[in-house]
PDB file of C-alpha atoms in Angstrom:
ATOM      1  CA  UNK A   1     -74.673 249.389  23.909  1.00  0.00           C
ATOM      2  CA  UNK A   2     -73.059 252.135  21.777  1.00  0.00           C
ATOM      3  CA  UNK A   3     -73.402 251.439  18.024  1.00  0.00           C
ATOM      4  CA  UNK A   4     -69.649 251.163  17.517  1.00  0.00           C
ATOM      5  CA  UNK A   5     -69.404 248.491  20.217  1.00  0.00           C
ATOM      6  CA  UNK A   6     -71.627 246.168  18.177  1.00  0.00           C
ATOM      7  CA  UNK A   7     -69.087 246.199  15.357  1.00  0.00           C
ATOM      8  CA  UNK A   8     -65.908 245.935  17.449  1.00  0.00           C
ATOM      9  CA  UNK A   9     -65.765 242.096  17.384  1.00  0.00           C
ATOM     10  CA  UNK A  10     -66.083 241.965  13.604  1.00  0.00           C
ATOM     11  CA  UNK A  11     -63.616 244.822  13.172  1.00  0.00           C
ATOM     12  CA  UNK A  12     -61.044 243.292  15.507  1.00  0.00           C
ATOM     13  CA  UNK A  13     -61.329 239.690  14.298  1.00  0.00           C
ATOM     14  CA  UNK A  14     -59.286 240.126  11.067  1.00  0.00           C
ATOM     15  CA  UNK A  15     -56.598 241.995  12.991  1.00  0.00           C
ATOM     16  CA  UNK A  16     -56.476 239.292  15.661  1.00  0.00           C
ATOM     17  CA  UNK A  17     -56.267 236.557  13.055  1.00  0.00           C
ATOM     18  CA  UNK A  18     -53.462 238.410  11.290  1.00  0.00           C
ATOM     19  CA  UNK A  19     -51.555 238.901  14.537  1.00  0.00           C
ATOM     20  CA  UNK A  20     -51.979 235.220  15.400  1.00  0.00           C
ATOM     21  CA  UNK A  21     -50.758 234.105  11.970  1.00  0.00           C
ATOM     22  CA  UNK A  22     -47.788 236.463  12.207  1.00  0.00           C
ATOM     23  CA  UNK A  23     -46.909 235.239  15.695  1.00  0.00           C
ATOM     24  CA  UNK A  24     -46.973 231.635  14.470  1.00  0.00           C
ATOM     25  CA  UNK A  25     -44.269 232.293  11.869  1.00  0.00           C
ATOM     26  CA  UNK A  26     -40.932 230.779  12.952  1.00  0.00           C
ATOM     27  CA  UNK A  27     -38.240 233.234  13.940  1.00  0.00           C
ATOM     28  CA  UNK A  28     -34.471 233.287  13.759  1.00  0.00           C
ATOM     29  CA  UNK A  29     -32.580 232.681  16.997  1.00  0.00           C
ATOM     30  CA  UNK A  30     -32.312 236.021  18.859  1.00  0.00           C
ATOM     31  CA  UNK A  31     -28.913 237.446  19.830  1.00  0.00           C
ATOM     32  CA  UNK A  32     -29.396 236.660  23.525  1.00  0.00           C
ATOM     33  CA  UNK A  33     -29.611 232.967  22.636  1.00  0.00           C
ATOM     34  CA  UNK A  34     -26.501 232.896  20.432  1.00  0.00           C
ATOM     35  CA  UNK A  35     -23.017 232.305  21.814  1.00  0.00           C
ATOM     36  CA  UNK A  36     -20.341 234.979  21.229  1.00  0.00           C
ATOM     37  CA  UNK A  37     -18.730 232.815  18.525  1.00  0.00           C
ATOM     38  CA  UNK A  38     -22.089 232.972  16.722  1.00  0.00           C
ATOM     39  CA  UNK A  39     -22.371 236.735  17.080  1.00  0.00           C
ATOM     40  CA  UNK A  40     -24.583 236.727  20.170  1.00  0.00           C
ATOM     41  CA  UNK A  41     -24.392 237.472  23.879  1.00  0.00           C
ATOM     42  CA  UNK A  42     -25.331 234.142  25.483  1.00  0.00           C
ATOM     43  CA  UNK A  43     -23.084 232.922  28.307  1.00  0.00           C
ATOM     44  CA  UNK A  44     -22.557 229.181  28.927  1.00  0.00           C
ATOM     45  CA  UNK A  45     -22.434 227.820  32.470  1.00  0.00           C
ATOM     46  CA  UNK A  46     -19.230 226.908  34.320  1.00  0.00           C
ATOM     47  CA  UNK A  47     -19.188 223.492  32.659  1.00  0.00           C
ATOM     48  CA  UNK A  48     -19.383 225.111  29.227  1.00  0.00           C
ATOM     49  CA  UNK A  49     -23.006 224.044  28.666  1.00  0.00           C
ATOM     50  CA  UNK A  50     -25.693 226.337  27.236  1.00  0.00           C
ATOM     51  CA  UNK A  51     -29.379 225.381  27.190  1.00  0.00           C
ATOM     52  CA  UNK A  52     -30.573 226.870  23.888  1.00  0.00           C
ATOM     53  CA  UNK A  53     -34.126 225.530  24.164  1.00  0.00           C
ATOM     54  CA  UNK A  54     -34.570 227.048  27.616  1.00  0.00           C
ATOM     55  CA  UNK A  55     -33.239 230.393  26.370  1.00  0.00           C
ATOM     56  CA  UNK A  56     -35.598 230.368  23.368  1.00  0.00           C
ATOM     57  CA  UNK A  57     -38.512 229.454  25.608  1.00  0.00           C
ATOM     58  CA  UNK A  58     -37.692 232.349  27.919  1.00  0.00           C
ATOM     59  CA  UNK A  59     -37.448 234.680  24.911  1.00  0.00           C
ATOM     60  CA  UNK A  60     -40.970 233.692  23.863  1.00  0.00           C
ATOM     61  CA  UNK A  61     -40.008 231.895  20.647  1.00  0.00           C
ATOM     62  CA  UNK A  62     -43.084 230.711  18.684  1.00  0.00           C
ATOM     63  CA  UNK A  63     -41.018 228.030  16.941  1.00  0.00           C
ATOM     64  CA  UNK A  64     -41.849 225.220  19.379  1.00  0.00           C
ATOM     65  CA  UNK A  65     -43.666 224.248  22.538  1.00  0.00           C
ATOM     66  CA  UNK A  66     -42.919 221.720  25.230  1.00  0.00           C
ATOM     67  CA  UNK A  67     -45.360 219.904  27.477  1.00  0.00           C
ATOM     68  CA  UNK A  68     -43.587 217.535  29.813  1.00  0.00           C
ATOM     69  CA  UNK A  69     -41.731 214.958  27.742  1.00  0.00           C
ATOM     70  CA  UNK A  70     -43.250 216.082  24.433  1.00  0.00           C
ATOM     71  CA  UNK A  71     -41.585 218.628  22.143  1.00  0.00           C
ATOM     72  CA  UNK A  72     -43.878 220.015  19.405  1.00  0.00           C
ATOM     73  CA  UNK A  73     -42.641 221.956  16.379  1.00  0.00           C
ATOM     74  CA  UNK A  74     -45.520 223.680  14.490  1.00  0.00           C
ATOM     75  CA  UNK A  75     -45.199 223.749  10.711  1.00  0.00           C
ATOM     76  CA  UNK A  76     -47.016 225.553   7.904  1.00  0.00           C
ATOM     77  CA  UNK A  77     -50.679 224.874   7.086  1.00  0.00           C
ATOM     78  CA  UNK A  78     -51.514 223.860  10.638  1.00  0.00           C
ATOM     79  CA  UNK A  79     -49.258 220.790  10.627  1.00  0.00           C
ATOM     80  CA  UNK A  80     -46.753 219.908  13.332  1.00  0.00           C
ATOM     81  CA  UNK A  81     -44.173 217.284  14.264  1.00  0.00           C
ATOM     82  CA  UNK A  82     -43.715 215.862  17.753  1.00  0.00           C
ATOM     83  CA  UNK A  83     -40.772 214.293  19.565  1.00  0.00           C
ATOM     84  CA  UNK A  84     -41.174 212.410  22.845  1.00  0.00           C
ATOM     85  CA  UNK A  85     -38.387 212.017  25.396  1.00  0.00           C
ATOM     86  CA  UNK A  86     -37.580 208.788  27.182  1.00  0.00           C
ATOM     87  CA  UNK A  87     -35.057 209.774  29.821  1.00  0.00           C
ATOM     88  CA  UNK A  88     -34.801 206.422  31.562  1.00  0.00           C
ATOM     89  CA  UNK A  89     -31.205 205.270  31.565  1.00  0.00           C
ATOM     90  CA  UNK A  90     -30.563 202.397  29.174  1.00  0.00           C
ATOM     91  CA  UNK A  91     -30.458 201.592  25.490  1.00  0.00           C
ATOM     92  CA  UNK A  92     -33.865 203.205  24.859  1.00  0.00           C
ATOM     93  CA  UNK A  93     -32.772 206.584  26.272  1.00  0.00           C
ATOM     94  CA  UNK A  94     -33.908 209.438  24.010  1.00  0.00           C
ATOM     95  CA  UNK A  95     -33.835 213.189  24.578  1.00  0.00           C
ATOM     96  CA  UNK A  96     -34.909 215.813  22.036  1.00  0.00           C
ATOM     97  CA  UNK A  97     -34.015 219.501  22.216  1.00  0.00           C
ATOM     98  CA  UNK A  98     -35.156 222.311  19.949  1.00  0.00           C
ATOM     99  CA  UNK A  99     -32.055 223.871  18.350  1.00  0.00           C
ATOM    100  CA  UNK A 100     -33.342 226.807  16.296  1.00  0.00           C
ATOM    101  CA  UNK A 101     -34.674 227.873  12.908  1.00  0.00           C
ATOM    102  CA  UNK A 102     -32.862 229.278   9.855  1.00  0.00           C
ATOM    103  CA  UNK A 103     -35.003 231.742   7.858  1.00  0.00           C
ATOM    104  CA  UNK A 104     -32.662 231.466   4.860  1.00  0.00           C
ATOM    105  CA  UNK A 105     -33.026 227.692   4.543  1.00  0.00           C
ATOM    106  CA  UNK A 106     -36.507 227.385   6.053  1.00  0.00           C
ATOM    107  CA  UNK A 107     -35.276 224.511   8.236  1.00  0.00           C
ATOM    108  CA  UNK A 108     -35.899 223.813  11.918  1.00  0.00           C
ATOM    109  CA  UNK A 109     -33.241 221.922  13.875  1.00  0.00           C
ATOM    110  CA  UNK A 110     -33.846 219.420  16.672  1.00  0.00           C
ATOM    111  CA  UNK A 111     -30.972 217.626  18.396  1.00  0.00           C
ATOM    112  CA  UNK A 112     -31.384 214.002  19.453  1.00  0.00           C
ATOM    113  CA  UNK A 113     -29.314 212.412  22.206  1.00  0.00           C
ATOM    114  CA  UNK A 114     -29.506 208.631  22.501  1.00  0.00           C
ATOM    115  CA  UNK A 115     -27.854 206.062  24.740  1.00  0.00           C
ATOM    116  CA  UNK A 116     -24.483 206.120  22.955  1.00  0.00           C
ATOM    117  CA  UNK A 117     -25.027 208.400  19.985  1.00  0.00           C
ATOM    118  CA  UNK A 118     -26.891 211.423  18.703  1.00  0.00           C
ATOM    119  CA  UNK A 119     -27.795 213.411  15.603  1.00  0.00           C
ATOM    120  CA  UNK A 120     -29.334 216.618  14.312  1.00  0.00           C
ATOM    121  CA  UNK A 121     -32.783 216.351  12.743  1.00  0.00           C
ATOM    122  CA  UNK A 122     -33.843 218.971  10.196  1.00  0.00           C
ATOM    123  CA  UNK A 123     -37.460 219.767   9.299  1.00  0.00           C
ATOM    124  CA  UNK A 124     -38.610 221.892   6.349  1.00  0.00           C
ATOM    125  CA  UNK A 125     -41.165 224.319   7.775  1.00  0.00           C
ATOM    126  CA  UNK A 126     -43.234 224.493   4.579  1.00  0.00           C
ATOM    127  CA  UNK A 127     -43.311 220.845   3.461  1.00  0.00           C
ATOM    128  CA  UNK A 128     -42.512 218.870   6.616  1.00  0.00           C
ATOM    129  CA  UNK A 129     -39.640 217.093   4.805  1.00  0.00           C
ATOM    130  CA  UNK A 130     -37.259 215.625   7.393  1.00  0.00           C
ATOM    131  CA  UNK A 131     -33.732 214.268   7.385  1.00  0.00           C
ATOM    132  CA  UNK A 132     -31.098 213.610  10.031  1.00  0.00           C
ATOM    133  CA  UNK A 133     -27.339 213.906  10.155  1.00  0.00           C
ATOM    134  CA  UNK A 134     -24.641 212.877  12.609  1.00  0.00           C
ATOM    135  CA  UNK A 135     -22.318 215.729  13.511  1.00  0.00           C
ATOM    136  CA  UNK A 136     -23.913 218.217  11.130  1.00  0.00           C
ATOM    137  CA  UNK A 137     -21.438 220.742   9.699  1.00  0.00           C
ATOM    138  CA  UNK A 138     -23.879 222.988   7.849  1.00  0.00           C
ATOM    139  CA  UNK A 139     -26.202 223.694   4.925  1.00  0.00           C
ATOM    140  CA  UNK A 140     -24.946 225.124   1.607  1.00  0.00           C
ATOM    141  CA  UNK A 141     -25.902 228.735   0.747  1.00  0.00           C
ATOM    142  CA  UNK A 142     -28.110 227.544  -2.141  1.00  0.00           C
ATOM    143  CA  UNK A 143     -29.786 225.071   0.256  1.00  0.00           C
ATOM    144  CA  UNK A 144     -29.097 222.078  -1.994  1.00  0.00           C
ATOM    145  CA  UNK A 145     -26.504 220.329   0.160  1.00  0.00           C
ATOM    146  CA  UNK A 146     -26.070 219.279   3.790  1.00  0.00           C
ATOM    147  CA  UNK A 147     -22.674 218.230   5.167  1.00  0.00           C
ATOM    148  CA  UNK A 148     -22.087 216.033   8.193  1.00  0.00           C
ATOM    149  CA  UNK A 149     -20.586 212.732   9.301  1.00  0.00           C
ATOM    150  CA  UNK A 150     -21.414 209.351   7.822  1.00  0.00           C
ATOM    151  CA  UNK A 151     -23.109 206.923  10.186  1.00  0.00           C
ATOM    152  CA  UNK A 152     -23.331 203.820   7.981  1.00  0.00           C
ATOM    153  CA  UNK A 153     -20.175 202.355   9.504  1.00  0.00           C
ATOM    154  CA  UNK A 154     -18.479 202.592  12.867  1.00  0.00           C
ATOM    155  CA  UNK A 155     -17.545 206.258  13.123  1.00  0.00           C
ATOM    156  CA  UNK A 156     -15.976 205.526  16.506  1.00  0.00           C
ATOM    157  CA  UNK A 157     -13.711 202.816  15.085  1.00  0.00           C
ATOM    158  CA  UNK A 158     -11.737 205.167  12.844  1.00  0.00           C
ATOM    159  CA  UNK A 159      -9.085 207.682  13.733  1.00  0.00           C
ATOM    160  CA  UNK A 160     -10.974 209.966  11.384  1.00  0.00           C
ATOM    161  CA  UNK A 161     -14.801 209.758  11.118  1.00  0.00           C
ATOM    162  CA  UNK A 162     -15.898 209.766   7.452  1.00  0.00           C
ATOM    163  CA  UNK A 163     -17.791 212.704   5.951  1.00  0.00           C
ATOM    164  CA  UNK A 164     -21.246 212.527   4.384  1.00  0.00           C
ATOM    165  CA  UNK A 165     -22.789 214.911   1.846  1.00  0.00           C
ATOM    166  CA  UNK A 166     -26.532 214.907   1.140  1.00  0.00           C
ATOM    167  CA  UNK A 167     -28.532 216.531  -1.635  1.00  0.00           C
ATOM    168  CA  UNK A 168     -31.727 217.829  -0.045  1.00  0.00           C
ATOM    169  CA  UNK A 169     -35.075 218.733  -1.665  1.00  0.00           C
ATOM    170  CA  UNK A 170     -35.710 222.365  -2.584  1.00  0.00           C
ATOM    171  CA  UNK A 171     -37.340 224.575   0.022  1.00  0.00           C
ATOM    172  CA  UNK A 172     -41.001 223.738   0.465  1.00  0.00           C
ATOM    173  CA  UNK A 173     -40.736 220.546  -1.579  1.00  0.00           C
ATOM    174  CA  UNK A 174     -41.357 217.014  -0.239  1.00  0.00           C
ATOM    175  CA  UNK A 175     -38.912 214.186  -0.801  1.00  0.00           C
ATOM    176  CA  UNK A 176     -35.885 212.563   0.813  1.00  0.00           C
ATOM    177  CA  UNK A 177     -32.269 213.560   1.302  1.00  0.00           C
ATOM    178  CA  UNK A 178     -29.990 211.599  -1.050  1.00  0.00           C
ATOM    179  CA  UNK A 179     -26.411 210.819  -0.007  1.00  0.00           C
ATOM    180  CA  UNK A 180     -23.737 211.437  -2.660  1.00  0.00           C
ATOM    181  CA  UNK A 181     -20.135 210.145  -2.582  1.00  0.00           C
ATOM    182  CA  UNK A 182     -17.301 211.979  -0.859  1.00  0.00           C
ATOM    183  CA  UNK A 183     -13.993 210.863  -2.346  1.00  0.00           C
ATOM    184  CA  UNK A 184     -10.355 211.247  -1.436  1.00  0.00           C
ATOM    185  CA  UNK A 185     -10.466 208.903   1.546  1.00  0.00           C
ATOM    186  CA  UNK A 186     -12.750 211.258   3.486  1.00  0.00           C
ATOM    187  CA  UNK A 187     -16.031 209.474   2.727  1.00  0.00           C
ATOM    188  CA  UNK A 188     -17.465 206.066   3.539  1.00  0.00           C
ATOM    189  CA  UNK A 189     -16.702 202.971   1.469  1.00  0.00           C
ATOM    190  CA  UNK A 190     -19.931 201.601  -0.006  1.00  0.00           C
ATOM    191  CA  UNK A 191     -19.137 197.941   0.580  1.00  0.00           C
ATOM    192  CA  UNK A 192     -17.158 197.898   3.814  1.00  0.00           C
ATOM    193  CA  UNK A 193     -18.696 200.739   5.794  1.00  0.00           C
ATOM    194  CA  UNK A 194     -16.412 203.445   7.122  1.00  0.00           C
ATOM    195  CA  UNK A 195     -13.304 204.122   5.080  1.00  0.00           C
ATOM    196  CA  UNK A 196     -10.430 203.802   7.546  1.00  0.00           C
ATOM    197  CA  UNK A 197      -7.839 202.835   4.950  1.00  0.00           C
ATOM    198  CA  UNK A 198      -6.213 206.264   4.640  1.00  0.00           C
ATOM    199  CA  UNK A 199      -4.133 207.048   7.718  1.00  0.00           C
ATOM    200  CA  UNK A 200      -4.972 210.540   8.978  1.00  0.00           C
ATOM    201  CA  UNK A 201      -1.457 211.758   9.751  1.00  0.00           C
ATOM    202  CA  UNK A 202       1.869 210.779  11.275  1.00  0.00           C
ATOM    203  CA  UNK A 203       1.870 211.517  14.997  1.00  0.00           C
ATOM    204  CA  UNK A 204      -1.889 212.165  15.285  1.00  0.00           C
ATOM    205  CA  UNK A 205      -4.235 209.499  16.581  1.00  0.00           C
ATOM    206  CA  UNK A 206      -7.544 211.341  16.309  1.00  0.00           C
ATOM    207  CA  UNK A 207      -8.537 213.711  13.522  1.00  0.00           C
ATOM    208  CA  UNK A 208     -11.987 215.321  13.620  1.00  0.00           C
ATOM    209  CA  UNK A 209     -13.834 217.966  11.543  1.00  0.00           C
ATOM    210  CA  UNK A 210     -14.986 220.836  13.747  1.00  0.00           C
ATOM    211  CA  UNK A 211     -16.244 223.589  11.448  1.00  0.00           C
ATOM    212  CA  UNK A 212     -17.274 224.184   7.839  1.00  0.00           C
ATOM    213  CA  UNK A 213     -17.410 227.428   5.841  1.00  0.00           C
ATOM    214  CA  UNK A 214     -19.145 227.448   2.485  1.00  0.00           C
ATOM    215  CA  UNK A 215     -17.073 229.352  -0.084  1.00  0.00           C
ATOM    216  CA  UNK A 216     -19.641 228.771  -2.844  1.00  0.00           C
ATOM    217  CA  UNK A 217     -22.583 226.426  -3.445  1.00  0.00           C
ATOM    218  CA  UNK A 218     -20.127 223.824  -4.807  1.00  0.00           C
ATOM    219  CA  UNK A 219     -17.135 224.485  -2.509  1.00  0.00           C
ATOM    220  CA  UNK A 220     -16.854 224.125   1.263  1.00  0.00           C
ATOM    221  CA  UNK A 221     -13.815 224.587   3.503  1.00  0.00           C
ATOM    222  CA  UNK A 222     -13.542 222.228   6.478  1.00  0.00           C
ATOM    223  CA  UNK A 223     -11.453 222.883   9.566  1.00  0.00           C
ATOM    224  CA  UNK A 224      -9.882 219.842  11.239  1.00  0.00           C
ATOM    225  CA  UNK A 225      -8.316 219.309  14.633  1.00  0.00           C
ATOM    226  CA  UNK A 226      -5.780 216.600  15.439  1.00  0.00           C
ATOM    227  CA  UNK A 227      -5.245 215.011  18.870  1.00  0.00           C
ATOM    228  CA  UNK A 228      -3.027 212.361  20.401  1.00  0.00           C
ATOM    229  CA  UNK A 229      -5.234 212.058  23.468  1.00  0.00           C
ATOM    230  CA  UNK A 230      -9.042 211.817  23.037  1.00  0.00           C
ATOM    231  CA  UNK A 231      -9.485 213.549  26.419  1.00  0.00           C
ATOM    232  CA  UNK A 232      -7.251 216.507  25.561  1.00  0.00           C
ATOM    233  CA  UNK A 233      -8.829 219.945  25.852  1.00  0.00           C
ATOM    234  CA  UNK A 234      -6.793 221.535  23.068  1.00  0.00           C
ATOM    235  CA  UNK A 235      -5.764 220.062  19.708  1.00  0.00           C
ATOM    236  CA  UNK A 236      -2.145 219.291  18.911  1.00  0.00           C
ATOM    237  CA  UNK A 237      -2.551 220.682  15.419  1.00  0.00           C
ATOM    238  CA  UNK A 238      -5.136 222.098  13.000  1.00  0.00           C
ATOM    239  CA  UNK A 239      -5.592 221.930   9.243  1.00  0.00           C
ATOM    240  CA  UNK A 240      -8.197 222.779   6.610  1.00  0.00           C
ATOM    241  CA  UNK A 241      -9.305 221.108   3.400  1.00  0.00           C
ATOM    242  CA  UNK A 242     -11.618 222.254   0.619  1.00  0.00           C
ATOM    243  CA  UNK A 243     -14.325 219.957  -0.721  1.00  0.00           C
ATOM    244  CA  UNK A 244     -15.340 220.716  -4.311  1.00  0.00           C
ATOM    245  CA  UNK A 245     -18.210 219.200  -6.228  1.00  0.00           C
ATOM    246  CA  UNK A 246     -16.946 217.337  -9.272  1.00  0.00           C
ATOM    247  CA  UNK A 247     -19.717 215.666 -11.245  1.00  0.00           C
ATOM    248  CA  UNK A 248     -21.600 213.274  -8.982  1.00  0.00           C
ATOM    249  CA  UNK A 249     -19.183 213.398  -6.070  1.00  0.00           C
ATOM    250  CA  UNK A 250     -17.341 215.779  -3.737  1.00  0.00           C
ATOM    251  CA  UNK A 251     -13.549 215.673  -3.709  1.00  0.00           C
ATOM    252  CA  UNK A 252     -11.106 217.256  -1.197  1.00  0.00           C
ATOM    253  CA  UNK A 253      -7.959 219.039  -2.332  1.00  0.00           C
ATOM    254  CA  UNK A 254      -5.861 216.894   0.035  1.00  0.00           C
ATOM    255  CA  UNK A 255      -6.123 214.643   3.073  1.00  0.00           C
ATOM    256  CA  UNK A 256      -6.098 216.442   6.444  1.00  0.00           C
ATOM    257  CA  UNK A 257      -2.611 216.842   7.913  1.00  0.00           C
ATOM    258  CA  UNK A 258      -1.106 215.251   4.838  1.00  0.00           C
ATOM    259  CA  UNK A 259       0.405 216.298   1.525  1.00  0.00           C
ATOM    260  CA  UNK A 260      -1.248 213.331  -0.173  1.00  0.00           C
ATOM    261  CA  UNK A 261      -3.552 214.391  -2.993  1.00  0.00           C
ATOM    262  CA  UNK A 262      -7.078 213.093  -2.789  1.00  0.00           C
ATOM    263  CA  UNK A 263      -8.303 210.409  -5.200  1.00  0.00           C
ATOM    264  CA  UNK A 264     -11.875 210.098  -6.492  1.00  0.00           C
ATOM    265  CA  UNK A 265     -14.223 207.584  -4.875  1.00  0.00           C
ATOM    266  CA  UNK A 266     -14.492 204.253  -6.689  1.00  0.00           C
TER     267      UNK A 266
END
C-alpha cells in the first residue's frame, strides 16, 4: 500500500464530516418549488394544486425525510420532530406535509390537515420550540410576532373569522407562543369566543383575510376579500386594513369594507 494511502481515511474524515454537517443545514425553498406569485417557476396542476413536499423531495432538500406515513424534520444538535399520518377517513384523519424553511426566521413549516380543519405548525430549527396557527398570514420581519386566525371560537360561524396575533420566543430560544389581543372587532372576545358582533359590511356575507404585508415590525397591512357566495371563484370586492401595535394590543385603522373606526379591545 502506498504511504499516502494509509493516511487518506484520516485526511478525508474531517472533510466528509464537514460536508455532512453542511448538507444537514436546512435550506430555503428553491425557485423551482415556488409558485410564480412567490417569485418562482413552479406550475400547479389543472386543479390548481401544487405538491410542495414532493417538489422539495425531488430537489433533494435536506430539510425533511419521509418514510411511509412518518414525516421527520431534523433539527439542530441531532434532534428531530416526527409527524405521523392517519389517512383513514373519519374524525381521526390526519395528514402532515412539509411546507418549507425560512432562513431569516429559522422556522420550519408543516401543514396539518384534519377531518374538518387544519393549521400550520412552526418549528424553531435551533431550539425545537413549536407553535401552531390556523390560516397563518406571516411572521414579522423582527421575528417577534406571528399573525393568523383565532381558533378559540367557531371561525366558521362568523361572516368574518377573527384574527390572532402571537408573540413568539426569540430565535433559538425555548418557550411558548403567547397570544395578545387584537382590537377593533377583528379579534376574538375573551369570554364569548369569536367576536361576531361587528358586521363585516353591507352587501357582503363573507369577509376573509387573504394576504399580509409587514410594513414594519409593529405594523402589518392585511388584504381582505368579500364574497356573497362562499363558492364564488372571484371576490365581489377587496379592501385592506393596517394593524398597528399599541401597547399590549394590536389595533386596525378601520373595519374591513367599512368606514367605522376601530375601537380597542376591552
